[in-house]
Coordinates of N, CA and C in Angstrom, one line a residue:
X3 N 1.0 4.9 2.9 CA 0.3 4.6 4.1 C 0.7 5.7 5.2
X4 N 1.9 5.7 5.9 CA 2.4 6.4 6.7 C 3.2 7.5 5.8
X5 N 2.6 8.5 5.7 CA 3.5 10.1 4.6 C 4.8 9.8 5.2
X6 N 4.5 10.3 7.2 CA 6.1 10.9 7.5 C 7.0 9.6 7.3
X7 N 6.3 8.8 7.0 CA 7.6 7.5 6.9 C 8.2 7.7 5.8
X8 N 7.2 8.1 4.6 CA 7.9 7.8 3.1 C 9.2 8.7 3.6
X9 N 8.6 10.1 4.1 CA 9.7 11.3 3.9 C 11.0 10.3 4.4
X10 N 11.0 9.7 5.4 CA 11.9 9.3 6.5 C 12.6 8.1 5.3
X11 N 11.9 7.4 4.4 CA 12.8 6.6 3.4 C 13.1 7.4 2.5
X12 N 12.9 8.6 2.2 CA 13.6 9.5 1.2 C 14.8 9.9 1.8
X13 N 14.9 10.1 2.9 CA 15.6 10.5 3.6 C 16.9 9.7 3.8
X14 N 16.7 8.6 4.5 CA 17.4 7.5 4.7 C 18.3 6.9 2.9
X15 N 17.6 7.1 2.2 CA 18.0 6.3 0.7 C 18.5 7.6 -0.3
X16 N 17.7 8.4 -0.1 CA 18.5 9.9 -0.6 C 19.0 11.2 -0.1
X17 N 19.3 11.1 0.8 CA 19.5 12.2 2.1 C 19.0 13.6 1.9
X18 N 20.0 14.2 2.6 CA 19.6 15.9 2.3 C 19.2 16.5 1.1
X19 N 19.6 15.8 -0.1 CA 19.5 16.0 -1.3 C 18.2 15.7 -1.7
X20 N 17.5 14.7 -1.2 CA 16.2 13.6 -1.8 C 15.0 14.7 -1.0
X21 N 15.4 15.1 0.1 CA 14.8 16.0 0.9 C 14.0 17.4 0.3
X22 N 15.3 17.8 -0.4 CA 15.5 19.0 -0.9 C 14.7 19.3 -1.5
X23 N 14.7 17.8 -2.9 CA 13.7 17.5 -4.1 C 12.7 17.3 -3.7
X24 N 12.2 16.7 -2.6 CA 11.1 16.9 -2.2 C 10.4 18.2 -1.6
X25 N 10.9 18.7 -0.9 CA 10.7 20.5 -0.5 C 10.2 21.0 -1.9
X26 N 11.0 20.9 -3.1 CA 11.1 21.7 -4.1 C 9.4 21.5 -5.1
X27 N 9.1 20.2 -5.2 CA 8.0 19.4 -5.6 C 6.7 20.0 -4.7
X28 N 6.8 19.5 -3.2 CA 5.6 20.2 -2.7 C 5.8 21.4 -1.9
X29 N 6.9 21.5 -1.3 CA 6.6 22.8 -0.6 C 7.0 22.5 0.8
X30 N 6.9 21.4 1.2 CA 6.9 21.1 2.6 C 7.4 19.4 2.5
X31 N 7.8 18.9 3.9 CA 8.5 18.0 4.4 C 8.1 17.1 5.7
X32 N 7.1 17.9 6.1 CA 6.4 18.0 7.0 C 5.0 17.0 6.6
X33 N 4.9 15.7 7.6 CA 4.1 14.8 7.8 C 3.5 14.1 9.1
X34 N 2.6 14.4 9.6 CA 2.2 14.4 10.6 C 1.6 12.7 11.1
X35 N 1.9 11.6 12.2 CA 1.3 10.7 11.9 C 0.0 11.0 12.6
X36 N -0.7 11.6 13.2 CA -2.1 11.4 13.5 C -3.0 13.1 12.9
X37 N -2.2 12.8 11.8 CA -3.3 13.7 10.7 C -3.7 12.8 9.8
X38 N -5.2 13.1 9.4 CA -5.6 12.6 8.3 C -5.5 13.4 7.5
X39 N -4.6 12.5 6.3 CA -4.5 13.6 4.9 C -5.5 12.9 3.8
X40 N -5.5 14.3 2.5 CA -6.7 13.9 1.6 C -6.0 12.4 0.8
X41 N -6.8 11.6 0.0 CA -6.0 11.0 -0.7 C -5.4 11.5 -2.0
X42 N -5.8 12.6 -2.2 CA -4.9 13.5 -3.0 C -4.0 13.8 -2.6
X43 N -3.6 14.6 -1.3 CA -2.5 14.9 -0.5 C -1.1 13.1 -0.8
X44 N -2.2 12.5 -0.5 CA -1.3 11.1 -0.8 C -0.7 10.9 -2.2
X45 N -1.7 10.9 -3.1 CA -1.5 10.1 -4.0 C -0.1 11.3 -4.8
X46 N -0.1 12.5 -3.9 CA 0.7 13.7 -4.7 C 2.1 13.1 -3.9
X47 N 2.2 12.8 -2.9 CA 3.4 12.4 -1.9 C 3.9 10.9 -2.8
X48 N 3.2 10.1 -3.0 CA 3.6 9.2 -3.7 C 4.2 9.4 -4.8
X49 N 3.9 9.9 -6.0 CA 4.1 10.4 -7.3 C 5.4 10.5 -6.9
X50 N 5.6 12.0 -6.1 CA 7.4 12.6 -6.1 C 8.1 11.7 -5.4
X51 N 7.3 10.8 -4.2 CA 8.2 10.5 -3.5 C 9.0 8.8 -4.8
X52 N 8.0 8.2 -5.6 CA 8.6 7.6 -6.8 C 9.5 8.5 -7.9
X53 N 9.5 9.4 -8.1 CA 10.1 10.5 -8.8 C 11.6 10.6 -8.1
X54 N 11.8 10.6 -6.9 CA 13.1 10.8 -6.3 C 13.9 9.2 -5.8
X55 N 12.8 8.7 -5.6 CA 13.4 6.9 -4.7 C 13.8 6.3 -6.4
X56 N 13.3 6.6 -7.3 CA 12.9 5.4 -8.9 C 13.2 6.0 -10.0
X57 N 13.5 7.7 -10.1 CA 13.2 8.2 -11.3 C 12.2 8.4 -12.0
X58 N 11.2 7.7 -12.1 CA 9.7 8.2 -12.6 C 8.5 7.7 -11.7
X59 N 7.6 7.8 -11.7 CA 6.6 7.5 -11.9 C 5.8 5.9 -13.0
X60 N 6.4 5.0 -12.7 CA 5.6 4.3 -13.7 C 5.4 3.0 -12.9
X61 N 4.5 1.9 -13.8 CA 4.0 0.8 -13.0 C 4.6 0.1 -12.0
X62 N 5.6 -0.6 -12.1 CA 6.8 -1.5 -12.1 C 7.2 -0.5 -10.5
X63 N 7.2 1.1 -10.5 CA 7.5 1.7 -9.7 C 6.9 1.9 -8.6
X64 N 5.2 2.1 -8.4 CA 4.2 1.8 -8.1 C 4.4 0.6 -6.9
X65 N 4.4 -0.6 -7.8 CA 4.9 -1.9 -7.3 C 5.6 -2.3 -6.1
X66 N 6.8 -1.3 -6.8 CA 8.3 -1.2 -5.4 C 7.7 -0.2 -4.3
X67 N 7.0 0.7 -4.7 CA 6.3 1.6 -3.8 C 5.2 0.8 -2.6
X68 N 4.4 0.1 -3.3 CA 2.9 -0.4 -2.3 C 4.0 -1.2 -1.3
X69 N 5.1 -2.4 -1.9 CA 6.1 -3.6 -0.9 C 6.7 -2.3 -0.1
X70 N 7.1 -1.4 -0.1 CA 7.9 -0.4 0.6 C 6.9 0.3 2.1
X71 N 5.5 0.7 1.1 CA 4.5 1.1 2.1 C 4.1 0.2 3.1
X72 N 3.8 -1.3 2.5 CA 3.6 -2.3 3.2 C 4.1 -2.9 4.5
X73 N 5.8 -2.2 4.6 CA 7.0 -3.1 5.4 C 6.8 -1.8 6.2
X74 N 6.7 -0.3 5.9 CA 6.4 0.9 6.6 C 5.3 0.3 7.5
X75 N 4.4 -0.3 7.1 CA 3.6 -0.1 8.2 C 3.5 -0.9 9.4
X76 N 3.9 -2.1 8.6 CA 3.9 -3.3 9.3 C 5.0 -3.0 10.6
X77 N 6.6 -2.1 10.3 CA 7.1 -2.2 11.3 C 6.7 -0.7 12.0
X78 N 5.5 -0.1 12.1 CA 5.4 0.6 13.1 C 4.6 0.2 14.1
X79 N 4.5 1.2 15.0 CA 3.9 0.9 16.2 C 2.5 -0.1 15.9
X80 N 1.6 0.7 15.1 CA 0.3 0.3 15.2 C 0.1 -1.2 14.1
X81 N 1.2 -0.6 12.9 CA 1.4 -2.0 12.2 C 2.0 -3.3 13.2
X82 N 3.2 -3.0 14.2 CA 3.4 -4.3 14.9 C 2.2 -5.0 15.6
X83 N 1.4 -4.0 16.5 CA 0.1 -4.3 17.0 C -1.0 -5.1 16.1
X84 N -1.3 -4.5 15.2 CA -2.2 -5.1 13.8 C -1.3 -6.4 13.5
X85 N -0.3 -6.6 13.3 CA 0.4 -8.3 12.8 C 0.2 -8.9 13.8
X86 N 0.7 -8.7 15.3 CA 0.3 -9.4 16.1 C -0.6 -10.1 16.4
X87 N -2.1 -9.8 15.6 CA -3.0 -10.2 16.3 C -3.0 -11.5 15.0
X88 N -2.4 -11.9 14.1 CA -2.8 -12.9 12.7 C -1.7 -13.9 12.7
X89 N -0.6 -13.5 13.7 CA 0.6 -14.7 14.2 C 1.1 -15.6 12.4
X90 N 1.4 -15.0 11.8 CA 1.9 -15.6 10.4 C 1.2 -15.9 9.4
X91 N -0.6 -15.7 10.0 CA -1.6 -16.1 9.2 C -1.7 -15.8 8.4
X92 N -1.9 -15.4 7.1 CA -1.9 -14.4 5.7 C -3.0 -14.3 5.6
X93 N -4.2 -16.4 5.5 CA -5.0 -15.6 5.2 C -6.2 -14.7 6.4
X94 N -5.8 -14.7 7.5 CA -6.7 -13.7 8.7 C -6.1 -12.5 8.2
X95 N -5.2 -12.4 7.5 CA -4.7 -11.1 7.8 C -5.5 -10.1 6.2
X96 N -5.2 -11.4 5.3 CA -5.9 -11.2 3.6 C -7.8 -10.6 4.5
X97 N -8.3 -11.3 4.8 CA -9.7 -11.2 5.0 C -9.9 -10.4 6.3
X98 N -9.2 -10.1 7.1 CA -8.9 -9.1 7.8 C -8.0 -7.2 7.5
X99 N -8.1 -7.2 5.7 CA -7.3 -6.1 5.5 C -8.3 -5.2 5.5
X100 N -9.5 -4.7 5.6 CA -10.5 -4.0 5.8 C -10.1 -3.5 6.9
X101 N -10.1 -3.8 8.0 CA -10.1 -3.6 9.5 C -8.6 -3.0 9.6
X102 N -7.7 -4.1 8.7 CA -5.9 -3.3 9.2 C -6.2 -1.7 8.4
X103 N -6.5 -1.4 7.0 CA -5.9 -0.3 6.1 C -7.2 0.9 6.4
X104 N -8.3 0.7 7.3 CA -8.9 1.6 8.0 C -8.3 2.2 9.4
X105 N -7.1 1.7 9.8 CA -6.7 2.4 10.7 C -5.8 3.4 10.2
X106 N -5.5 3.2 9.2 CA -4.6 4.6 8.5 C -5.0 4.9 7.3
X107 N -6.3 4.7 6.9 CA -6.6 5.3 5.9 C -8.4 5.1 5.5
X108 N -8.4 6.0 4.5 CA -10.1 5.8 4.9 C -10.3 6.4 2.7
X109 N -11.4 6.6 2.7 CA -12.0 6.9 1.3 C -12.4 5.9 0.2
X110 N -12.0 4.7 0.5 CA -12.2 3.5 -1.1 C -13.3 2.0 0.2
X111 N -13.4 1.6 -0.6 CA -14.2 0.4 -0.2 C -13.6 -0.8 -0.4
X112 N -13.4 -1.7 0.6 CA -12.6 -2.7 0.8 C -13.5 -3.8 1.0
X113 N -13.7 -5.0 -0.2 CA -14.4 -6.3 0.7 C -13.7 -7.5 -0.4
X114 N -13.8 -8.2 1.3 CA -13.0 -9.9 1.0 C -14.0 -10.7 0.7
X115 N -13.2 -12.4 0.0 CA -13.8 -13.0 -0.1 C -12.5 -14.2 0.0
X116 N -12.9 -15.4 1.0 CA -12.3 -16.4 0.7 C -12.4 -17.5 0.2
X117 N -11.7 -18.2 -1.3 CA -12.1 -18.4 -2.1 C -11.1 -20.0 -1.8
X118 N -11.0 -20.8 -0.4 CA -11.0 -21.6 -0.1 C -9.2 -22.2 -0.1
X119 N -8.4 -22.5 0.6 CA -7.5 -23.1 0.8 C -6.6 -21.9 0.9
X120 N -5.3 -21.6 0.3 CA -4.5 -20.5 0.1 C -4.9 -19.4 -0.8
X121 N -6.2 -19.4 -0.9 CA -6.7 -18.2 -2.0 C -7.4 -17.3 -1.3
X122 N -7.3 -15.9 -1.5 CA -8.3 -15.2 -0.9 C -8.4 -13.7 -2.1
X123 N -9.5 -13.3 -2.6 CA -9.8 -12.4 -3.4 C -10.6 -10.7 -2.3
X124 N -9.5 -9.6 -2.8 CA -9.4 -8.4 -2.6 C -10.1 -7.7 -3.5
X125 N -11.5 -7.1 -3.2 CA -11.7 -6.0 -4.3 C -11.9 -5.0 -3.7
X126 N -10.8 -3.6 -4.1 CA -10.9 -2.4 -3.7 C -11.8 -1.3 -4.4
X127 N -12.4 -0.4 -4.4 CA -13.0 -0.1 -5.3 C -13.0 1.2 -4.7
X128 N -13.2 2.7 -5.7 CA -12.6 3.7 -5.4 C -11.0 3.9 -5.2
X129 N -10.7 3.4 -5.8 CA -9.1 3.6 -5.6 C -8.6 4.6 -6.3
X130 N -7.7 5.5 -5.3 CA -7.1 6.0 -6.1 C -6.1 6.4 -7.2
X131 N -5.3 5.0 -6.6 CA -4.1 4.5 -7.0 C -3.9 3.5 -8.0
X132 N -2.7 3.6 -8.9 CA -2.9 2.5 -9.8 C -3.0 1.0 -9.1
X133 N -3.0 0.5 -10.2 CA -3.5 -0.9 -10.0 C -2.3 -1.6 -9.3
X134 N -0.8 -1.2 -10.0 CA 0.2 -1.7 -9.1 C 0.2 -1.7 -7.9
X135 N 0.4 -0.3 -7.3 CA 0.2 -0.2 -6.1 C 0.1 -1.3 -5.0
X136 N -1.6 -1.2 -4.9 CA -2.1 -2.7 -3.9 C -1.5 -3.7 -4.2
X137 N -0.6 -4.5 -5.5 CA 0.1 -5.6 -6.0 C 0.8 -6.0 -4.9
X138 N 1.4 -4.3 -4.9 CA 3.0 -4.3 -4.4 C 2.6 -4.6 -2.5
X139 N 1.2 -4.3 -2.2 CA 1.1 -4.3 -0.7 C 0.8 -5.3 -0.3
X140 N 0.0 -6.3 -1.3 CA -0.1 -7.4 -0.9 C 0.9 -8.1 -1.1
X141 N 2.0 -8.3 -2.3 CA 2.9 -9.2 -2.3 C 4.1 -8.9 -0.7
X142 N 3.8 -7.6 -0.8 CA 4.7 -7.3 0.5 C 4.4 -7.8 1.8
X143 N 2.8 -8.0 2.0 CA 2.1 -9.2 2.8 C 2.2 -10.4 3.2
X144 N 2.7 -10.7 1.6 CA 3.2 -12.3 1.8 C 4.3 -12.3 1.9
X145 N 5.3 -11.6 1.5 CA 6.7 -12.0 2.1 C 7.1 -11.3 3.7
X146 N 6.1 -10.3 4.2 CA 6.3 -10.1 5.6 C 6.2 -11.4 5.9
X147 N 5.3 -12.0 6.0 CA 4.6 -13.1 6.5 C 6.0 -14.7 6.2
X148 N 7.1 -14.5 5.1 CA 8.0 -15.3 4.8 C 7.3 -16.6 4.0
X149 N 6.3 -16.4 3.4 CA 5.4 -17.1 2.4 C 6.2 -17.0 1.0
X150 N 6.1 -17.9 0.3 CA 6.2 -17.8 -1.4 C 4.9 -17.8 -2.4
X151 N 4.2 -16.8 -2.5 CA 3.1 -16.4 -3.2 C 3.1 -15.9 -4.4
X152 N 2.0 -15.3 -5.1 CA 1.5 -14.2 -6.4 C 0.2 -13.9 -5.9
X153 N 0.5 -12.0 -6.8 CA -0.4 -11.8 -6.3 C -1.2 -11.4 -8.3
X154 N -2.5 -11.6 -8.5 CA -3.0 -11.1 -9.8 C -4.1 -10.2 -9.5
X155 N -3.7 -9.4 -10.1 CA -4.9 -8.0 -10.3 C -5.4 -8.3 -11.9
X156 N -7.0 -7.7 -11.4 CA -7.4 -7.4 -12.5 C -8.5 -6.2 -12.6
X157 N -9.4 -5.7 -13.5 CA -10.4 -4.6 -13.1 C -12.0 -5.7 -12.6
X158 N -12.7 -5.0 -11.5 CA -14.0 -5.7 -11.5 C -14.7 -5.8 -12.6
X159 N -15.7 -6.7 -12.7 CA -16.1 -6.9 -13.7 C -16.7 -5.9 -14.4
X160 N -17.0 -5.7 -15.8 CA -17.4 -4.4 -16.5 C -18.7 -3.8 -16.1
X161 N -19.3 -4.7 -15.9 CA -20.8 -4.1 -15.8 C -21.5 -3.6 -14.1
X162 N -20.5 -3.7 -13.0 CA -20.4 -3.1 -12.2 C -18.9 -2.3 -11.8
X163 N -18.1 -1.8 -12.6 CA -16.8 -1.4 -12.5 C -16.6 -0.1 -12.8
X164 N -16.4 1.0 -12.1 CA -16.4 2.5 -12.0 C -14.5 2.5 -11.9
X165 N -14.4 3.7 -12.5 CA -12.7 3.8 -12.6 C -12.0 3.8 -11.3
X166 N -10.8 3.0 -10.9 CA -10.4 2.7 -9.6 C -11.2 1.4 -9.2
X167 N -11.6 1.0 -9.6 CA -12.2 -0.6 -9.0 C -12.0 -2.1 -9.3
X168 N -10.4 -2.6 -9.0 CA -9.7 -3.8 -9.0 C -10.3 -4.8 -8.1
X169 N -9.8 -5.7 -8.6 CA -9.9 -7.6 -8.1 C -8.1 -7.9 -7.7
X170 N -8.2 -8.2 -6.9 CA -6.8 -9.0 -6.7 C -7.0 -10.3 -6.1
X171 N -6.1 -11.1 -6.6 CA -6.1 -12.8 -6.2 C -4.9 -13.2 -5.6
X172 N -5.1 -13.5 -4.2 CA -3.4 -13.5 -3.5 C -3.5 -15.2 -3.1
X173 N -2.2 -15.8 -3.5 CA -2.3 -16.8 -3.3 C -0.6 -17.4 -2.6
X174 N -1.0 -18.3 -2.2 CA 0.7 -18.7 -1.6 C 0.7 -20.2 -0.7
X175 N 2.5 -20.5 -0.4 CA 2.2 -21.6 0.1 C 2.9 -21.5 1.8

């Protein structure tokens, strides 16, 4: 979500060293917050920045990655302003994530559906990120929020479903 933050948790959890690896991977260190970057630019910042926080690259890592992105945003400036306005709600905030993840990001298609009591269904579509990913941003939603939830992903249905286009089902109490 926020690049220069990831760098800043590279930094903070692997220091000068984590830094370095990252220099060495792309070239630069340098993250601007009111640049829009490509979601390539992203999805390349993610990869190493799991490569140096995790060791690899893989699902499970993903996961720890979206809860990490999630708590980035929420405690910055624009993320405190955006929580503020849903006061603990999950689900304003669930059927309101259209409106929160276009203020720092743009390229995929986001539409809700509330699917009555503690349930509310997410489908992202264009994504360019695995499926863990958003898991990990929604579960990280619900425990900002101090909720005990799950969250289930799955692919949209087949016969309108283009590569990158998940269902997630967030639910909690």
């Amino acid at each position: 979500m926020f690049l220069k933050n990831i760098v800043a948790t590279i930094k903070e959890h692997k220091g000068p060293q984590g830094l370095e690896a990252l220099k060495r991977e792309l070239g630069d260190t340098q993250f601007y917050g009111m640049r829009d970057y490509s979601l390539e630019e992203e999805v390349q910042l993610h990869r190493v920045a799991m490569k140096i926080l995790y060791g690899d690259a893989n699902p499970n890592n993903y996961f720890e990655l979206g809860k990490v992105s999630f708590q980035t945003y929420a405690e910055s400036a624009i993320g405190k302003t955006i929580m503020s306005l849903f006061h603990g709600n999950v689900k304003k905030l669930a059927l309101s994530f259209k409106m929160a993840i276009n203020t720092i990001s743009s390229g995929f298609d986001i539409r809700t559906e509330d699917l009555g009591g503690n349930r509310v269904k997410i489908t992202l579509l264009h994504l360019p990120y695995p499926v863990e990913y958003y898991k990990g941003v929604f579960t990280g939603a619900i425990e900002y929020f101090q909720k005990r939830g799950e969250v289930t992903q799955g692919l949209v249905e087949a016969h309108t479903r283009a590569p990158g286009d998940y269902e997630y089902i967030l639910r909690w109490e």
